Short mmCIF file of C-alpha atoms in Angstrom, two decimals:
data_model
loop_
_atom_site.label_atom_id
_atom_site.label_comp_id
_atom_site.label_asym_id
_atom_site.label_seq_id
_atom_site.Cartn_x
_atom_site.Cartn_y
_atom_site.Cartn_z
CA UNK A 10 47.51 17.81 82.66
CA UNK A 11 46.45 15.73 79.75
CA UNK A 12 48.83 15.54 77.01
CA UNK A 13 50.83 13.13 74.65
CA UNK A 14 54.05 12.64 75.15
CA UNK A 15 56.96 11.47 72.66
CA UNK A 16 59.21 8.89 73.52
CA UNK A 17 62.12 9.36 71.01
CA UNK A 18 64.41 6.04 72.57
CA UNK A 19 60.79 3.92 72.56
CA UNK A 20 60.76 3.79 68.96
CA UNK A 21 61.59 0.42 67.25
CA UNK A 22 65.26 2.40 65.58
CA UNK A 23 66.75 1.84 68.77
CA UNK A 24 65.61 -2.02 69.52
CA UNK A 25 69.16 -2.88 68.22
CA UNK A 26 71.16 -4.41 71.16
CA UNK A 27 73.48 -6.92 71.38
CA UNK A 28 75.91 -7.97 74.32
CA UNK A 29 79.11 -10.43 73.84
CA UNK A 30 79.98 -12.71 76.37
CA UNK A 31 78.53 -14.23 79.31
CA UNK A 32 79.22 -12.27 81.69
CA UNK A 33 77.35 -8.96 82.51
CA UNK A 34 77.68 -6.43 85.34
CA UNK A 35 74.75 -5.36 87.76
CA UNK A 36 76.20 -1.65 87.72
CA UNK A 37 77.37 0.14 85.63
CA UNK A 38 78.26 2.95 88.69
CA UNK A 39 76.29 6.06 90.59
CA UNK A 40 74.67 9.26 89.92
CA UNK A 41 74.77 10.44 94.10
CA UNK A 42 73.60 7.54 95.69
CA UNK A 43 71.82 6.11 92.70
CA UNK A 44 72.41 3.04 90.99
CA UNK A 45 72.83 3.72 87.91
CA UNK A 46 71.85 -0.74 86.37
CA UNK A 47 73.71 -2.18 83.65
CA UNK A 48 70.55 -2.51 81.72
CA UNK A 49 70.16 1.31 82.17
CA UNK A 50 73.66 2.05 81.04
CA UNK A 51 73.19 -0.02 77.75
CA UNK A 52 69.53 1.77 76.99
CA UNK A 53 71.98 4.72 77.12
CA UNK A 54 74.65 3.85 74.83
CA UNK A 55 71.95 2.44 72.30
CA UNK A 56 70.82 6.07 72.37
CA UNK A 57 73.95 7.61 71.53
CA UNK A 58 74.60 5.03 69.17
CA UNK A 59 71.91 5.56 66.90
CA UNK A 60 72.18 9.71 66.96
CA UNK A 61 75.60 9.02 66.29
CA UNK A 62 74.61 6.83 63.61
CA UNK A 63 72.16 9.60 62.16
CA UNK A 64 75.15 12.19 62.27
CA UNK A 65 78.18 10.08 60.13
CA UNK A 66 79.36 11.12 57.06
CA UNK A 67 78.53 7.36 55.87
CA UNK A 68 75.32 6.04 57.07
CA UNK A 69 76.02 2.89 54.89
CA UNK A 70 79.55 1.82 56.70
CA UNK A 71 80.12 1.31 60.07
CA UNK A 72 79.29 4.14 62.98
CA UNK A 73 82.26 2.99 64.83
CA UNK A 74 84.57 3.14 61.72
CA UNK A 75 83.91 7.10 61.60
CA UNK A 76 83.96 10.62 63.31
CA UNK A 77 81.15 12.14 65.35
CA UNK A 78 81.51 15.92 65.13
CA UNK A 79 85.45 15.55 64.94
CA UNK A 80 85.60 13.01 66.97
CA UNK A 81 86.12 9.07 67.17
CA UNK A 82 82.80 8.43 67.09
CA UNK A 83 83.39 5.49 70.27
CA UNK A 84 84.56 8.41 72.27
CA UNK A 85 81.83 10.79 71.01
CA UNK A 86 79.39 7.62 72.01
CA UNK A 87 80.52 7.07 75.51
CA UNK A 88 80.18 11.11 75.80
CA UNK A 89 76.49 11.03 75.43
CA UNK A 90 76.00 7.55 77.56
CA UNK A 91 77.04 9.77 80.20
CA UNK A 92 75.58 12.69 79.13
CA UNK A 93 72.07 10.83 78.65
CA UNK A 94 72.53 9.07 82.09
CA UNK A 95 73.46 12.54 84.15
CA UNK A 96 70.18 13.57 82.46
CA UNK A 97 68.14 10.97 83.23
CA UNK A 98 69.48 11.17 87.00
CA UNK A 99 68.80 14.97 87.18
CA UNK A 100 65.70 14.75 86.19
CA UNK A 101 64.45 11.91 89.07
CA UNK A 102 66.63 14.64 91.14
CA UNK A 103 64.55 17.38 89.84
CA UNK A 104 61.10 15.90 89.97
CA UNK A 105 61.64 14.69 93.62
CA UNK A 106 63.11 18.53 94.45
CA UNK A 107 59.54 19.97 93.05
CA UNK A 108 57.18 17.33 93.92
CA UNK A 109 56.66 15.92 90.86
CA UNK A 110 54.66 12.80 90.02
CA UNK A 111 53.11 11.36 87.85
CA UNK A 112 49.12 12.02 87.26
CA UNK A 113 46.65 8.72 87.16
CA UNK A 114 46.53 9.94 83.15
CA UNK A 115 50.28 9.64 83.18
CA UNK A 116 50.75 6.29 84.80
CA UNK A 117 47.81 4.83 82.26
CA UNK A 118 49.87 5.99 79.68
CA UNK A 119 52.87 4.17 81.06
CA UNK A 120 50.94 1.11 81.14
CA UNK A 121 50.08 1.31 77.63
CA UNK A 122 53.17 2.18 76.40
CA UNK A 123 55.25 -0.98 78.26
CA UNK A 124 52.67 -3.13 77.62
CA UNK A 125 52.86 -2.28 73.82
CA UNK A 126 56.30 -2.31 73.59
CA UNK A 127 57.23 -5.17 75.94
CA UNK A 128 54.73 -6.73 73.52
CA UNK A 129 56.48 -6.10 70.35
CA UNK A 130 60.58 -6.33 71.95
CA UNK A 131 60.73 -8.01 75.26
CA UNK A 132 62.26 -10.87 74.22
CA UNK A 133 64.40 -9.16 72.54
CA UNK A 134 65.49 -7.07 75.03
CA UNK A 135 65.35 -9.85 77.48
CA UNK A 136 67.74 -11.56 75.34
CA UNK A 137 70.15 -8.37 75.21
CA UNK A 138 70.40 -7.85 79.06
CA UNK A 139 67.51 -5.68 79.49
CA UNK A 140 64.95 -6.22 81.30
CA UNK A 141 61.08 -4.84 81.74
CA UNK A 142 61.65 -2.89 84.90
CA UNK A 143 64.42 -1.27 83.31
CA UNK A 144 62.56 -0.40 80.12
CA UNK A 145 60.18 1.24 82.77
CA UNK A 146 62.07 3.41 84.45
CA UNK A 147 63.54 4.70 81.19
CA UNK A 148 60.02 5.49 80.47
CA UNK A 149 58.84 6.56 83.57
CA UNK A 150 62.06 9.58 83.75
CA UNK A 151 60.54 10.54 80.28
CA UNK A 152 57.33 11.09 81.28
CA UNK A 153 58.05 13.06 84.73
CA UNK A 154 60.34 15.26 82.29
CA UNK A 155 57.27 16.15 80.37
CA UNK A 156 55.43 17.48 83.91
CA UNK A 157 58.90 18.70 85.32
CA UNK A 158 58.45 21.23 82.36
CA UNK A 159 55.66 23.12 83.63
CA UNK A 160 56.26 22.46 87.08
CA UNK A 161 59.09 24.76 86.58
CA UNK A 162 58.90 27.29 83.82
CA UNK A 163 54.77 27.22 83.74
CA UNK A 164 52.69 30.10 85.00
CA UNK A 165 52.34 29.14 88.19
CA UNK A 166 56.23 27.24 88.16
CA UNK A 167 59.33 28.00 90.41
CA UNK A 168 60.83 29.87 87.26
CA UNK A 169 57.79 30.84 84.68
CA UNK A 170 58.56 32.74 82.15
CA UNK A 171 57.47 35.39 81.11
CA UNK A 172 54.05 35.68 80.15
CA UNK A 173 54.87 38.50 77.13
CA UNK A 174 58.20 36.34 75.86
CA UNK A 175 56.18 33.56 75.78
CA UNK A 176 52.89 35.36 73.50
CA UNK A 177 55.87 36.97 71.27
CA UNK A 178 57.28 33.19 70.94
CA UNK A 179 54.11 31.93 70.04
CA UNK A 180 53.30 34.10 67.35
CA UNK A 181 56.38 33.89 65.94
CA UNK A 182 56.52 29.94 65.38
CA UNK A 183 52.91 29.19 65.32
CA UNK A 184 50.16 30.53 62.26
CA UNK A 185 47.37 29.47 61.44
CA UNK A 186 46.50 28.42 57.73
CA UNK A 187 43.24 27.61 55.26
CA UNK A 188 44.55 25.33 52.12
CA UNK A 189 43.67 22.78 49.96
CA UNK A 190 45.85 19.74 47.83
CA UNK A 191 45.96 19.50 44.71
CA UNK A 192 46.96 15.47 44.02
CA UNK A 193 50.26 14.40 42.40
CA UNK A 194 49.67 10.55 43.34
CA UNK A 195 46.44 8.18 42.30
CA UNK A 196 44.97 6.06 44.74
CA UNK A 197 46.28 3.23 43.39
CA UNK A 198 49.88 4.85 44.27
CA UNK A 199 50.33 5.67 40.73
CA UNK A 200 52.72 9.39 41.10
CA UNK A 201 52.59 12.09 38.24
CA UNK A 202 54.97 12.27 35.06
CA UNK A 203 56.64 15.38 35.29
CA UNK A 204 54.52 16.92 32.76
CA UNK A 205 51.33 16.24 35.08
CA UNK A 206 53.73 17.18 37.70
CA UNK A 207 54.74 20.99 36.51
CA UNK A 208 50.74 21.21 34.91
CA UNK A 209 49.52 20.92 38.01
CA UNK A 210 52.39 23.13 39.97
CA UNK A 211 51.30 25.51 37.33
CA UNK A 212 47.81 25.31 38.28
CA UNK A 213 48.46 26.20 42.13
CA UNK A 214 50.34 29.58 41.02
CA UNK A 215 47.74 30.25 39.38
CA UNK A 216 45.15 29.87 41.65
CA UNK A 217 47.37 31.72 44.66
CA UNK A 218 47.22 34.04 42.35
CA UNK A 219 43.53 34.39 41.84
CA UNK A 220 43.02 34.41 45.42
CA UNK A 221 45.50 37.27 46.19
CA UNK A 222 43.76 38.94 43.75
CA UNK A 223 40.40 38.63 45.68
CA UNK A 224 38.65 35.09 44.35
CA UNK A 225 36.80 33.61 46.75
CA UNK A 226 39.05 30.35 48.46
CA UNK A 227 36.40 27.61 48.34
CA UNK A 228 35.90 28.90 44.08
CA UNK A 229 39.20 28.69 43.03
CA UNK A 230 39.49 25.21 45.65
CA UNK A 231 36.96 23.33 43.51
CA UNK A 232 38.05 24.70 40.23
CA UNK A 233 41.31 24.24 40.61
CA UNK A 234 41.22 20.73 41.88
CA UNK A 235 38.77 19.05 39.36
CA UNK A 236 41.50 20.52 36.58
CA UNK A 237 44.04 18.50 38.48
CA UNK A 238 41.78 15.42 38.64
CA UNK A 239 41.52 15.89 34.77
CA UNK A 240 44.99 15.71 34.59
CA UNK A 241 45.30 12.83 36.55
CA UNK A 242 43.17 10.90 35.29
CA UNK A 243 41.30 10.30 39.14
CA UNK A 244 37.47 10.63 39.46
CA UNK A 245 36.26 13.94 40.76
CA UNK A 246 33.93 14.41 43.94
CA UNK A 247 33.06 17.55 45.46
CA UNK A 248 34.81 16.43 48.54
CA UNK A 249 38.05 16.38 47.56
CA UNK A 250 37.88 20.20 46.71
CA UNK A 251 37.07 21.33 50.29
CA UNK A 252 38.98 23.78 52.52
CA UNK A 253 40.59 22.53 55.27
CA UNK A 254 42.47 24.60 58.45
CA UNK A 255 45.07 23.48 60.37
CA UNK A 256 47.53 25.90 62.76
CA UNK A 257 51.63 24.94 62.04
CA UNK A 258 54.84 25.85 63.30
CA UNK A 259 58.11 25.93 62.12
CA UNK A 260 59.59 24.83 65.60
CA UNK A 261 61.53 21.15 65.46
CA UNK A 262 63.97 19.23 64.42
CA UNK A 263 62.92 18.88 60.85
CA UNK A 264 60.70 21.62 59.16
CA UNK A 265 58.39 20.52 55.69
CA UNK A 266 59.06 22.64 52.59
CA UNK A 267 55.61 23.28 52.82
CA UNK A 268 55.60 25.03 56.44
CA UNK A 269 58.68 26.92 55.38
CA UNK A 270 57.50 28.73 52.49
CA UNK A 271 53.76 29.12 54.84
CA UNK A 272 56.32 31.63 57.50
CA UNK A 273 57.80 33.35 54.29
CA UNK A 274 54.42 33.93 52.89
CA UNK A 275 53.12 37.37 54.94
CA UNK A 276 49.99 37.08 57.16
CA UNK A 277 46.94 37.33 54.92
CA UNK A 278 48.94 36.04 51.85
CA UNK A 279 48.64 33.36 49.57
CA UNK A 280 51.60 30.55 47.89
CA UNK A 281 51.76 27.31 46.55
CA UNK A 282 53.88 24.19 47.54
CA UNK A 283 54.88 21.06 46.42
CA UNK A 284 55.27 18.41 48.70
CA UNK A 285 55.76 14.54 48.34
CA UNK A 286 52.16 13.76 47.05
CA UNK A 287 50.59 16.63 46.12
CA UNK A 288 50.64 20.48 45.31
CA UNK A 289 49.16 22.69 48.78
CA UNK A 290 47.63 25.64 48.17
CA UNK A 291 47.44 27.94 50.91
CA UNK A 292 46.33 31.54 52.98
CA UNK A 293 48.44 32.35 55.62
CA UNK A 294 46.01 33.47 58.56
CA UNK A 295 46.55 35.09 62.11
CA UNK A 296 46.24 32.43 65.04
CA UNK A 297 43.01 32.08 66.14
CA UNK A 298 43.29 30.35 69.25
CA UNK A 299 47.38 31.29 70.82
CA UNK A 300 46.13 30.12 74.20
CA UNK A 301 45.62 26.58 73.40
CA UNK A 302 49.42 26.66 72.25
CA UNK A 303 50.85 27.59 75.64
CA UNK A 304 52.14 24.14 76.41
CA UNK A 305 53.36 23.34 72.88
CA UNK A 306 55.54 26.70 72.95
CA UNK A 307 56.35 25.97 76.49
CA UNK A 308 58.21 22.76 75.70
CA UNK A 309 60.01 24.14 72.83
CA UNK A 310 61.10 27.27 74.57
CA UNK A 311 62.67 25.88 77.80
CA UNK A 312 63.57 22.24 76.75
CA UNK A 313 67.31 23.08 76.56
CA UNK A 314 66.86 24.76 79.73
CA UNK A 315 65.72 21.52 80.98
CA UNK A 316 68.05 19.44 80.16
CA UNK A 317 70.96 21.80 80.89
CA UNK A 318 69.54 21.75 84.73
CA UNK A 319 69.34 18.26 84.68
CA UNK A 320 72.81 17.72 83.54
CA UNK A 321 73.72 20.63 86.29
CA UNK A 322 71.42 18.60 88.77
CA UNK A 323 73.13 15.15 88.56
CA UNK A 324 77.14 16.93 88.60
CA UNK A 325 76.21 18.26 92.09
CA UNK A 326 75.22 14.77 92.96
CA UNK A 327 78.25 13.39 91.91
CA UNK A 328 78.67 11.37 89.04
CA UNK A 329 80.83 8.09 89.60
CA UNK A 330 80.87 5.41 86.71
CA UNK A 331 82.46 2.45 86.69
CA UNK A 332 85.33 2.08 84.03
CA UNK A 333 85.76 -1.42 84.30
CA UNK A 334 82.02 -1.89 84.25
CA UNK A 335 81.82 0.39 81.04
CA UNK A 336 84.24 -1.85 79.60
CA UNK A 337 82.23 -4.76 79.95
CA UNK A 338 79.25 -3.38 78.27
CA UNK A 339 81.01 -1.68 75.21
CA UNK A 340 79.49 -0.06 72.69
CA UNK A 341 81.59 -2.34 70.42
CA UNK A 342 78.74 -5.45 71.38
CA UNK A 343 76.09 -3.12 69.88
CA UNK A 344 74.22 -4.91 66.57
CA UNK A 345 72.83 -3.64 63.90
#
């Protein structure tokens, strides 16, 4: 199955690693018979550090001088690093048990990701003790995890999710949407004044009410968008008033205010909401293709369960990280 993977740790935000001293241990220990190289340990530690940086009270202050979830940040990062390593090893073990390997499409994607990231950041990684092969292994594990999930929880998996439960989950967390947008920013990046924004927000509310009263959406869109363009002193074209359709979900780490407003509106209802650059006027519709959302929904639904399976698999293998190596690979060496 071909799908796009999201690899959080491959982002530029996780590229700020530095090592002090000239002696780096080759290994940080083992999980079962699996060696955990120093480079892999450092990458997993950096993931933990960046997660901690997003949880501290003062993001402008030194992370290690603060607490995370009522723990000293360094202790929290140490525990999270171990968890990240356990998950990595567990994913590898579960893939071996379930016969999950990368498809040709996955392998091509892996090659592309590694080439792209290494072209941009390879010199920096190498100067800080992380080799290209280590980076590839970490990316590969994330791609494998994406394929492992349906191998366990999919329709033909070893522990399939109940079809009715998955269907209910989709209906609860996804919806179709028809909408048009009223601009709060010009093409030259001039934002609406407070007065202009108030006027356009009122237009959006009136448009939603007109449609609720039975007026046709296309007609309301054309008239309302033109009024908004006039307020913003922008040149109006008919294309600007086109009604668009999409499918939205309330699943994920952060849900936009517009999405929240959609799900607070009953199916078939209308509303308007302000986002950063526009006022969105919408109609909430029934899902037209719920079957197309199965893969997405399954991943949201079972990702936590997969992570727990991986952690349990690693614990069964036996986690034996080397304390002296961990001290040499101290979180205090990370540079922002």
